Tab-separated table of C-alpha atoms in Angstrom:
chain	number	residue	atom	x	y	z
A	1	MET	CA	-27.883	-43.402	23.695
A	2	THR	CA	-29.192	-46.674	25.173
A	3	THR	CA	-31.921	-48.619	23.123
A	4	THR	CA	-34.314	-49.740	25.757
A	5	ALA	CA	-36.624	-51.696	23.599
A	6	GLY	CA	-37.708	-52.589	20.153
A	7	PRO	CA	-35.824	-53.499	17.017
A	8	ALA	CA	-32.867	-51.009	16.340
A	9	THR	CA	-33.966	-50.500	12.722
A	10	ASP	CA	-37.219	-49.094	13.844
A	11	ALA	CA	-37.297	-45.150	13.830
A	12	ARG	CA	-40.443	-44.949	15.959
A	13	PRO	CA	-40.066	-44.231	19.612
A	14	ALA	CA	-39.621	-47.262	21.804
A	15	PRO	CA	-43.106	-48.306	23.576
A	16	ARG	CA	-43.758	-46.944	26.963
A	17	ARG	CA	-43.340	-49.529	29.525
A	18	GLY	CA	-43.690	-49.942	33.293
A	19	ALA	CA	-45.927	-48.580	36.013
A	20	ARG	CA	-46.979	-45.488	34.022
A	21	SER	CA	-48.023	-47.726	31.016
A	22	VAL	CA	-49.955	-49.914	33.219
A	23	LEU	CA	-51.766	-46.743	34.870
A	24	VAL	CA	-52.689	-45.695	31.457
A	25	LEU	CA	-54.109	-48.835	30.567
A	26	VAL	CA	-56.203	-49.085	33.719
A	27	THR	CA	-57.397	-45.641	33.371
A	28	LEU	CA	-58.684	-46.050	29.744
A	29	VAL	CA	-60.289	-49.427	30.809
A	30	VAL	CA	-62.019	-47.657	33.723
A	31	ALA	CA	-62.999	-44.690	31.564
A	32	CYS	CA	-64.477	-46.888	28.901
A	33	LEU	CA	-66.417	-49.011	31.338
A	34	ALA	CA	-67.646	-45.895	33.060
A	35	VAL	CA	-69.101	-44.749	29.861
A	36	GLY	CA	-70.877	-48.199	29.701
A	37	ALA	CA	-72.208	-47.884	33.221
A	38	VAL	CA	-73.716	-44.436	32.468
A	39	GLY	CA	-75.110	-45.936	29.405
A	40	GLY	CA	-76.425	-48.847	31.262
A	41	LEU	CA	-78.042	-46.397	33.672
A	42	SER	CA	-79.840	-44.370	30.942
A	43	THR	CA	-81.689	-47.669	29.721
A	44	GLN	CA	-83.378	-48.024	33.240
A	45	GLY	CA	-87.036	-47.426	32.573
A	46	ALA	CA	-86.812	-47.893	28.880
A	47	VAL	CA	-86.014	-51.593	29.096
A	48	ASP	CA	-89.110	-52.594	31.036
A	49	GLY	CA	-90.945	-49.786	29.351
A	50	TRP	CA	-91.269	-48.554	25.762
A	51	TYR	CA	-88.338	-50.672	24.605
A	52	ALA	CA	-89.888	-53.887	25.970
A	53	ASP	CA	-93.118	-53.027	24.144
A	54	ALA	CA	-91.633	-51.887	20.927
A	55	GLN	CA	-91.668	-53.832	17.652
A	56	LYS	CA	-88.150	-54.921	16.646
A	57	VAL	CA	-86.529	-56.603	13.873
A	58	PRO	CA	-86.426	-60.421	14.002
A	59	TRP	CA	-82.594	-60.311	14.606
A	60	ASN	CA	-82.912	-58.052	17.768
A	61	PRO	CA	-80.945	-59.985	20.557
A	62	PRO	CA	-82.374	-60.503	23.873
A	63	ASN	CA	-81.546	-58.032	26.576
A	64	TRP	CA	-79.060	-60.223	28.290
A	65	VAL	CA	-76.541	-60.152	25.389
A	66	PHE	CA	-75.969	-56.343	25.349
A	67	GLY	CA	-74.100	-56.120	28.718
A	68	PRO	CA	-71.504	-58.750	28.212
A	69	ALA	CA	-71.043	-57.605	24.438
A	70	TRP	CA	-70.384	-54.117	25.272
A	71	THR	CA	-68.129	-54.889	28.338
A	72	VAL	CA	-65.802	-56.766	25.893
A	73	LEU	CA	-66.141	-54.169	23.259
A	74	TYR	CA	-65.318	-51.335	25.775
A	75	VAL	CA	-62.175	-53.427	26.986
A	76	LEU	CA	-60.955	-53.781	23.424
A	77	MET	CA	-61.276	-50.185	22.459
A	78	ALA	CA	-59.402	-49.239	25.620
A	79	VAL	CA	-56.669	-51.732	24.671
A	80	ALA	CA	-56.535	-50.357	21.218
A	81	ALA	CA	-56.070	-46.711	22.484
A	82	TRP	CA	-53.467	-47.857	24.901
A	83	ARG	CA	-51.434	-49.630	22.413
A	84	VAL	CA	-51.488	-46.445	20.106
A	85	TRP	CA	-50.574	-44.320	22.970
A	86	ARG	CA	-47.768	-46.752	23.949
A	87	VAL	CA	-46.110	-46.934	20.372
A	88	GLY	CA	-46.871	-43.472	19.176
A	89	GLY	CA	-46.664	-41.258	22.285
A	90	LEU	CA	-49.280	-38.580	23.127
A	91	ALA	CA	-47.807	-35.854	20.977
A	92	HIS	CA	-47.190	-38.087	17.877
A	93	ALA	CA	-50.552	-39.924	18.130
A	94	ARG	CA	-52.653	-36.881	19.288
A	95	PRO	CA	-54.915	-36.780	16.049
A	96	ALA	CA	-55.530	-40.521	16.208
A	97	LEU	CA	-56.307	-40.411	19.968
A	98	LEU	CA	-58.509	-37.422	19.750
A	99	LEU	CA	-60.587	-39.324	16.958
A	100	TRP	CA	-60.806	-41.983	19.544
A	101	VAL	CA	-61.970	-39.559	22.223
A	102	ALA	CA	-64.605	-38.478	19.723
A	103	GLN	CA	-65.966	-41.979	18.924
A	104	LEU	CA	-66.196	-42.715	22.861
A	105	SER	CA	-68.182	-39.449	23.118
A	106	LEU	CA	-70.552	-40.465	20.378
A	107	ASN	CA	-70.803	-43.863	22.064
A	108	ALA	CA	-71.604	-42.180	25.315
A	109	ALA	CA	-74.286	-39.844	23.690
A	110	TRP	CA	-75.990	-42.515	21.800
A	111	THR	CA	-77.391	-44.568	24.521
A	112	PRO	CA	-79.369	-41.917	26.563
A	113	ILE	CA	-80.531	-40.399	23.274
A	114	PHE	CA	-81.856	-43.860	21.955
A	115	PHE	CA	-83.345	-44.834	25.288
A	116	SER	CA	-84.988	-41.573	25.973
A	117	GLY	CA	-87.516	-42.944	23.606
A	118	SER	CA	-88.507	-39.896	21.658
A	119	LEU	CA	-85.286	-39.183	19.871
A	120	VAL	CA	-84.780	-42.410	18.101
A	121	TRP	CA	-83.860	-40.875	14.831
A	122	VAL	CA	-81.459	-38.489	16.254
A	123	ALA	CA	-79.942	-41.562	17.802
A	124	LEU	CA	-79.677	-42.952	14.309
A	125	VAL	CA	-77.948	-39.860	13.254
A	126	VAL	CA	-75.533	-40.169	16.021
A	127	ILE	CA	-74.725	-43.890	15.440
A	128	VAL	CA	-74.142	-43.349	11.803
A	129	ALA	CA	-71.573	-40.581	12.800
A	130	LEU	CA	-70.123	-42.956	15.314
A	131	GLU	CA	-69.481	-45.488	12.633
A	132	ALA	CA	-67.927	-42.757	10.312
A	133	VAL	CA	-65.672	-41.729	13.191
A	134	LEU	CA	-64.672	-45.261	14.086
A	135	VAL	CA	-63.497	-45.995	10.537
A	136	ALA	CA	-61.410	-42.718	10.639
A	137	THR	CA	-60.137	-43.748	14.227
A	138	ALA	CA	-59.128	-47.179	12.811
A	139	VAL	CA	-57.479	-45.616	9.747
A	140	ALA	CA	-55.624	-43.245	12.014
A	141	PHE	CA	-54.467	-46.118	14.326
A	142	TRP	CA	-53.395	-48.184	11.478
A	143	ARG	CA	-49.891	-46.325	10.995
A	144	HIS	CA	-49.234	-46.481	14.669
A	145	ASP	CA	-50.187	-49.824	15.482
A	146	ARG	CA	-51.984	-52.403	13.218
A	147	LEU	CA	-53.241	-54.662	15.955
A	148	ALA	CA	-54.995	-51.519	17.583
A	149	SER	CA	-56.774	-51.228	14.233
A	150	TRP	CA	-57.900	-54.795	14.286
A	151	LEU	CA	-58.989	-54.618	17.960
A	152	LEU	CA	-61.617	-51.971	16.735
A	153	GLY	CA	-62.962	-54.564	14.196
A	154	PRO	CA	-65.454	-56.175	16.512
A	155	TYR	CA	-66.693	-52.842	17.708
A	156	MET	CA	-67.111	-51.390	14.112
A	157	THR	CA	-69.068	-54.704	13.244
A	158	TRP	CA	-71.200	-54.424	16.470
A	159	VAL	CA	-72.208	-50.723	15.678
A	160	ALA	CA	-73.042	-51.657	12.115
A	161	PHE	CA	-75.265	-54.323	13.468
A	162	ALA	CA	-76.692	-52.137	16.163
A	163	THR	CA	-77.579	-49.470	13.534
A	164	THR	CA	-79.828	-51.996	11.804
A	165	LEU	CA	-81.602	-52.433	15.341
A	166	ASN	CA	-81.966	-48.726	15.736
A	167	VAL	CA	-83.412	-48.518	12.099
A	168	GLY	CA	-85.675	-51.299	13.023
A	169	ILE	CA	-86.983	-49.492	16.131
A	170	GLY	CA	-87.466	-46.352	14.225
A	171	VAL	CA	-89.570	-47.876	11.260
A	172	LEU	CA	-91.577	-50.434	13.020
A	173	ASN	CA	-92.969	-48.019	15.616
B	1	MET	CA	-91.981	-33.230	60.059
B	2	THR	CA	-89.880	-29.999	59.625
B	3	THR	CA	-90.068	-28.065	56.236
B	4	THR	CA	-86.491	-27.136	55.727
B	5	ALA	CA	-87.015	-25.268	52.468
B	6	GLY	CA	-89.439	-24.148	49.706
B	7	PRO	CA	-93.180	-23.366	49.888
B	8	ALA	CA	-94.998	-25.686	52.039
B	9	THR	CA	-97.621	-26.070	49.231
B	10	ASP	CA	-94.740	-27.582	46.866
B	11	ALA	CA	-95.025	-31.402	46.639
B	12	ARG	CA	-91.385	-31.531	45.125
B	13	PRO	CA	-88.471	-32.528	47.437
B	14	ALA	CA	-86.615	-29.709	49.053
B	15	PRO	CA	-83.399	-28.553	47.188
B	16	ARG	CA	-80.250	-30.136	48.230
B	17	ARG	CA	-78.073	-28.053	50.273
B	18	GLY	CA	-74.777	-27.957	52.081
B	19	ALA	CA	-71.405	-29.347	51.384
B	20	ARG	CA	-72.616	-32.272	49.158
B	21	SER	CA	-74.519	-29.678	46.933
B	22	VAL	CA	-71.278	-27.613	46.493
B	23	LEU	CA	-69.313	-30.717	45.697
B	24	VAL	CA	-71.687	-31.576	42.961
B	25	LEU	CA	-71.560	-28.188	41.521
B	26	VAL	CA	-67.898	-28.123	41.481
B	27	THR	CA	-67.812	-31.592	39.975
B	28	LEU	CA	-70.056	-30.495	37.225
B	29	VAL	CA	-68.101	-27.414	36.434
B	30	VAL	CA	-64.887	-29.152	36.477
B	31	ALA	CA	-66.316	-31.901	34.242
B	32	CYS	CA	-67.594	-29.395	31.665
B	33	LEU	CA	-64.378	-27.318	31.672
B	34	ALA	CA	-62.448	-30.701	31.173
B	35	VAL	CA	-64.433	-31.338	28.087
B	36	GLY	CA	-63.544	-27.830	26.879
B	37	ALA	CA	-59.930	-28.385	27.655
B	38	VAL	CA	-59.875	-31.684	25.591
B	39	GLY	CA	-61.556	-29.650	22.855
B	40	GLY	CA	-59.025	-26.982	22.977
B	41	LEU	CA	-56.301	-29.644	22.754
B	42	SER	CA	-57.856	-31.113	19.699
B	43	THR	CA	-57.694	-27.635	17.860
B	44	GLN	CA	-53.825	-27.576	18.146
B	45	GLY	CA	-52.395	-28.034	14.831
B	46	ALA	CA	-55.573	-27.103	12.852
B	47	VAL	CA	-55.762	-23.607	14.202
B	48	ASP	CA	-52.399	-22.716	12.743
B	49	GLY	CA	-53.016	-25.211	9.917
B	50	TRP	CA	-55.846	-25.929	7.785
B	51	TYR	CA	-58.363	-23.996	9.694
B	52	ALA	CA	-56.132	-20.723	9.470
B	53	ASP	CA	-55.950	-21.255	5.723
B	54	ALA	CA	-59.573	-22.385	5.191
B	55	GLN	CA	-62.228	-20.032	3.510
B	56	LYS	CA	-64.766	-18.904	6.271
B	57	VAL	CA	-68.145	-17.093	6.300
B	58	PRO	CA	-67.751	-13.347	6.687
B	59	TRP	CA	-69.299	-13.653	10.330
B	60	ASN	CA	-66.804	-16.131	11.436
B	61	PRO	CA	-65.274	-14.750	14.638
B	62	PRO	CA	-61.576	-14.342	15.322
B	63	ASN	CA	-60.010	-17.220	17.161
B	64	TRP	CA	-59.721	-15.461	20.616
B	65	VAL	CA	-63.606	-15.221	20.805
B	66	PHE	CA	-64.054	-19.072	21.181
B	67	GLY	CA	-62.047	-19.690	24.423
B	68	PRO	CA	-63.962	-17.109	26.705
B	69	ALA	CA	-67.252	-17.897	24.920
B	70	TRP	CA	-67.103	-21.676	25.564
B	71	THR	CA	-65.781	-21.066	29.093
B	72	VAL	CA	-68.915	-19.164	29.861
B	73	LEU	CA	-71.244	-21.623	28.281
B	74	TYR	CA	-69.405	-24.750	29.981
B	75	VAL	CA	-70.142	-23.052	33.304
B	76	LEU	CA	-73.814	-22.170	32.618
B	77	MET	CA	-74.493	-25.808	31.393
B	78	ALA	CA	-72.965	-26.927	34.603
B	79	VAL	CA	-75.111	-24.701	36.810
B	80	ALA	CA	-78.075	-25.607	34.796
B	81	ALA	CA	-77.538	-29.436	35.617
B	82	TRP	CA	-76.743	-28.657	39.198
B	83	ARG	CA	-79.968	-26.918	39.594
B	84	VAL	CA	-81.970	-29.605	38.134
B	85	TRP	CA	-80.108	-32.136	40.286
B	86	ARG	CA	-80.683	-29.992	43.273
B	87	VAL	CA	-84.518	-29.526	42.913
B	88	GLY	CA	-85.374	-32.817	41.079
B	89	GLY	CA	-82.864	-35.324	42.812
B	90	LEU	CA	-81.083	-37.814	40.722
B	91	ALA	CA	-83.776	-40.570	40.748
B	92	HIS	CA	-86.532	-38.047	39.839
B	93	ALA	CA	-84.418	-36.150	37.144
B	94	ARG	CA	-82.559	-38.937	35.767
B	95	PRO	CA	-84.166	-38.774	32.148
B	96	ALA	CA	-83.427	-35.059	32.061
B	97	LEU	CA	-79.856	-35.340	33.373
B	98	LEU	CA	-79.073	-38.246	31.022
B	99	LEU	CA	-80.068	-35.914	28.125
B	100	TRP	CA	-77.669	-33.482	29.488
B	101	VAL	CA	-74.993	-36.101	29.524
B	102	ALA	CA	-75.882	-36.872	26.020
B	103	GLN	CA	-75.574	-33.300	24.862
B	104	LEU	CA	-72.127	-32.768	26.774
B	105	SER	CA	-71.095	-36.239	24.928
B	106	LEU	CA	-71.838	-34.877	21.491
B	107	ASN	CA	-70.358	-31.493	22.464
B	108	ALA	CA	-67.125	-33.453	23.390
B	109	ALA	CA	-67.244	-35.381	20.221
B	110	TRP	CA	-67.840	-32.464	17.870
B	111	THR	CA	-64.492	-30.430	18.469
B	112	PRO	CA	-61.881	-33.324	17.566
B	113	ILE	CA	-64.223	-34.396	14.707
B	114	PHE	CA	-64.392	-30.846	13.250
B	115	PHE	CA	-60.852	-29.990	13.738
B	116	SER	CA	-59.447	-33.358	12.317
B	117	GLY	CA	-59.908	-31.570	8.993
B	118	SER	CA	-61.292	-34.466	7.088
B	119	LEU	CA	-64.482	-34.973	8.748
B	120	VAL	CA	-66.141	-31.497	8.434
B	121	TRP	CA	-69.473	-33.042	7.184
B	122	VAL	CA	-69.550	-35.487	9.893
B	123	ALA	CA	-69.022	-32.923	12.316
B	124	LEU	CA	-72.159	-31.037	10.807
B	125	VAL	CA	-74.229	-34.071	11.462
B	126	VAL	CA	-73.062	-34.077	14.935
B	127	ILE	CA	-73.726	-30.551	15.690
B	128	VAL	CA	-77.244	-30.728	14.226
B	129	ALA	CA	-77.684	-33.729	16.628
B	130	LEU	CA	-76.285	-31.655	19.479
B	131	GLU	CA	-78.740	-28.950	18.910
B	132	ALA	CA	-81.727	-31.348	18.806
B	133	VAL	CA	-80.631	-33.021	21.878
B	134	LEU	CA	-80.047	-29.604	23.586
B	135	VAL	CA	-83.666	-28.643	22.737
B	136	ALA	CA	-84.825	-31.876	24.355
B	137	THR	CA	-82.679	-31.348	27.391
B	138	ALA	CA	-84.062	-27.741	27.802
B	139	VAL	CA	-87.611	-29.167	27.555
B	140	ALA	CA	-86.943	-31.963	30.082
B	141	PHE	CA	-85.298	-29.368	32.312
B	142	TRP	CA	-88.324	-27.057	32.228
B	143	ARG	CA	-90.454	-28.985	34.514
B	144	HIS	CA	-87.711	-29.261	37.183
B	145	ASP	CA	-86.371	-25.821	37.167
B	146	ARG	CA	-87.338	-23.020	34.659
B	147	LEU	CA	-84.088	-21.101	35.315
B	148	ALA	CA	-82.098	-24.123	34.221
B	149	SER	CA	-83.781	-24.175	30.851
B	150	TRP	CA	-83.111	-20.440	30.346
B	151	LEU	CA	-79.436	-21.054	31.444
B	152	LEU	CA	-79.175	-23.230	28.295
B	153	GLY	CA	-80.532	-20.530	26.175
B	154	PRO	CA	-77.054	-18.852	25.275
B	155	TYR	CA	-75.519	-22.282	24.623
B	156	MET	CA	-78.339	-23.246	22.135
B	157	THR	CA	-77.958	-19.983	20.494
B	158	TRP	CA	-74.178	-20.353	20.104
B	159	VAL	CA	-74.601	-23.872	18.795
B	160	ALA	CA	-76.978	-22.581	16.080
B	161	PHE	CA	-74.430	-19.959	15.349
B	162	ALA	CA	-71.541	-22.443	15.310
B	163	THR	CA	-73.653	-24.736	12.900
B	164	THR	CA	-73.542	-21.727	10.401
B	165	LEU	CA	-69.771	-21.654	10.807
B	166	ASN	CA	-69.521	-25.435	10.117
B	167	VAL	CA	-71.519	-25.166	7.179
B	168	GLY	CA	-69.487	-22.383	5.814
B	169	ILE	CA	-66.273	-24.320	6.166
B	170	GLY	CA	-67.891	-27.200	4.463
B	171	VAL	CA	-69.236	-25.430	1.605
B	172	LEU	CA	-66.380	-22.969	0.985
B	173	ASN	CA	-63.474	-25.426	1.005
């Protein structure tokens, strides 16, 4: 009957701490960066091929922007999931964390679909679904940890921006 | 200058054999079944909750059908990817295998999105994108290994069938 952490007035379970918590954080960061690495692989060929030659919207950033931007976003989404797991616990936060898995899966799917070159409109459908699931994830995260929702903010903003780039590639080519 | 396998008139690289090949096959099967396991987790709650109560189309199978069906389909898709890797090699077959990664990611995304209960129409968008990417994957597999394309046949058929179930849940509720 000892309270190990957190305000005594809070009915939620105490946040997980210690080695297990660090392990979960590292696993989540590695998993997200792995998704990014496979995504990076899938751009090979296209970046010096059809994508280089494609007409783009005027606000399409240069290639070097995407690597650092996505690296930051993958770390942020991993930290967000970790915080929700830490305060909510797997059983309690399962629906929220499954939506997070769904958004990561859609994220993993989008890059090879888009850079395949012939499925740009399918990629657009996927990125719109990604944004919808991201909003649902942020809403589900809110009641577990508000900061976790905010951590998804830059990601949602970037995906909305990337959607305009995807539309641009589709329309202009 | 020895030919280890395959007809001498075939310019493609000889299929990979031995321990590494078995390891790749096992890894692919485990990865696909892991996607299925996370998917199964995401149905918890819903299967005895909103999904049990939902109006369904008359051809919606009973719950016990889905586990065995998906287990077979995950093994088939793993074997298909393995055969393409084996005859094509990673460098040569990268575009085809990345489409395969994309379809697996969409597959991973669909289940938690659908069973979240509130994103049934987003799930429909995802499963339609999944079927499109599956067709692209089968087309890309064809030139590496025709059997690999055929192995995706039952999966494509099931996804088309599952799409009708998804539409049914959306329209009837």
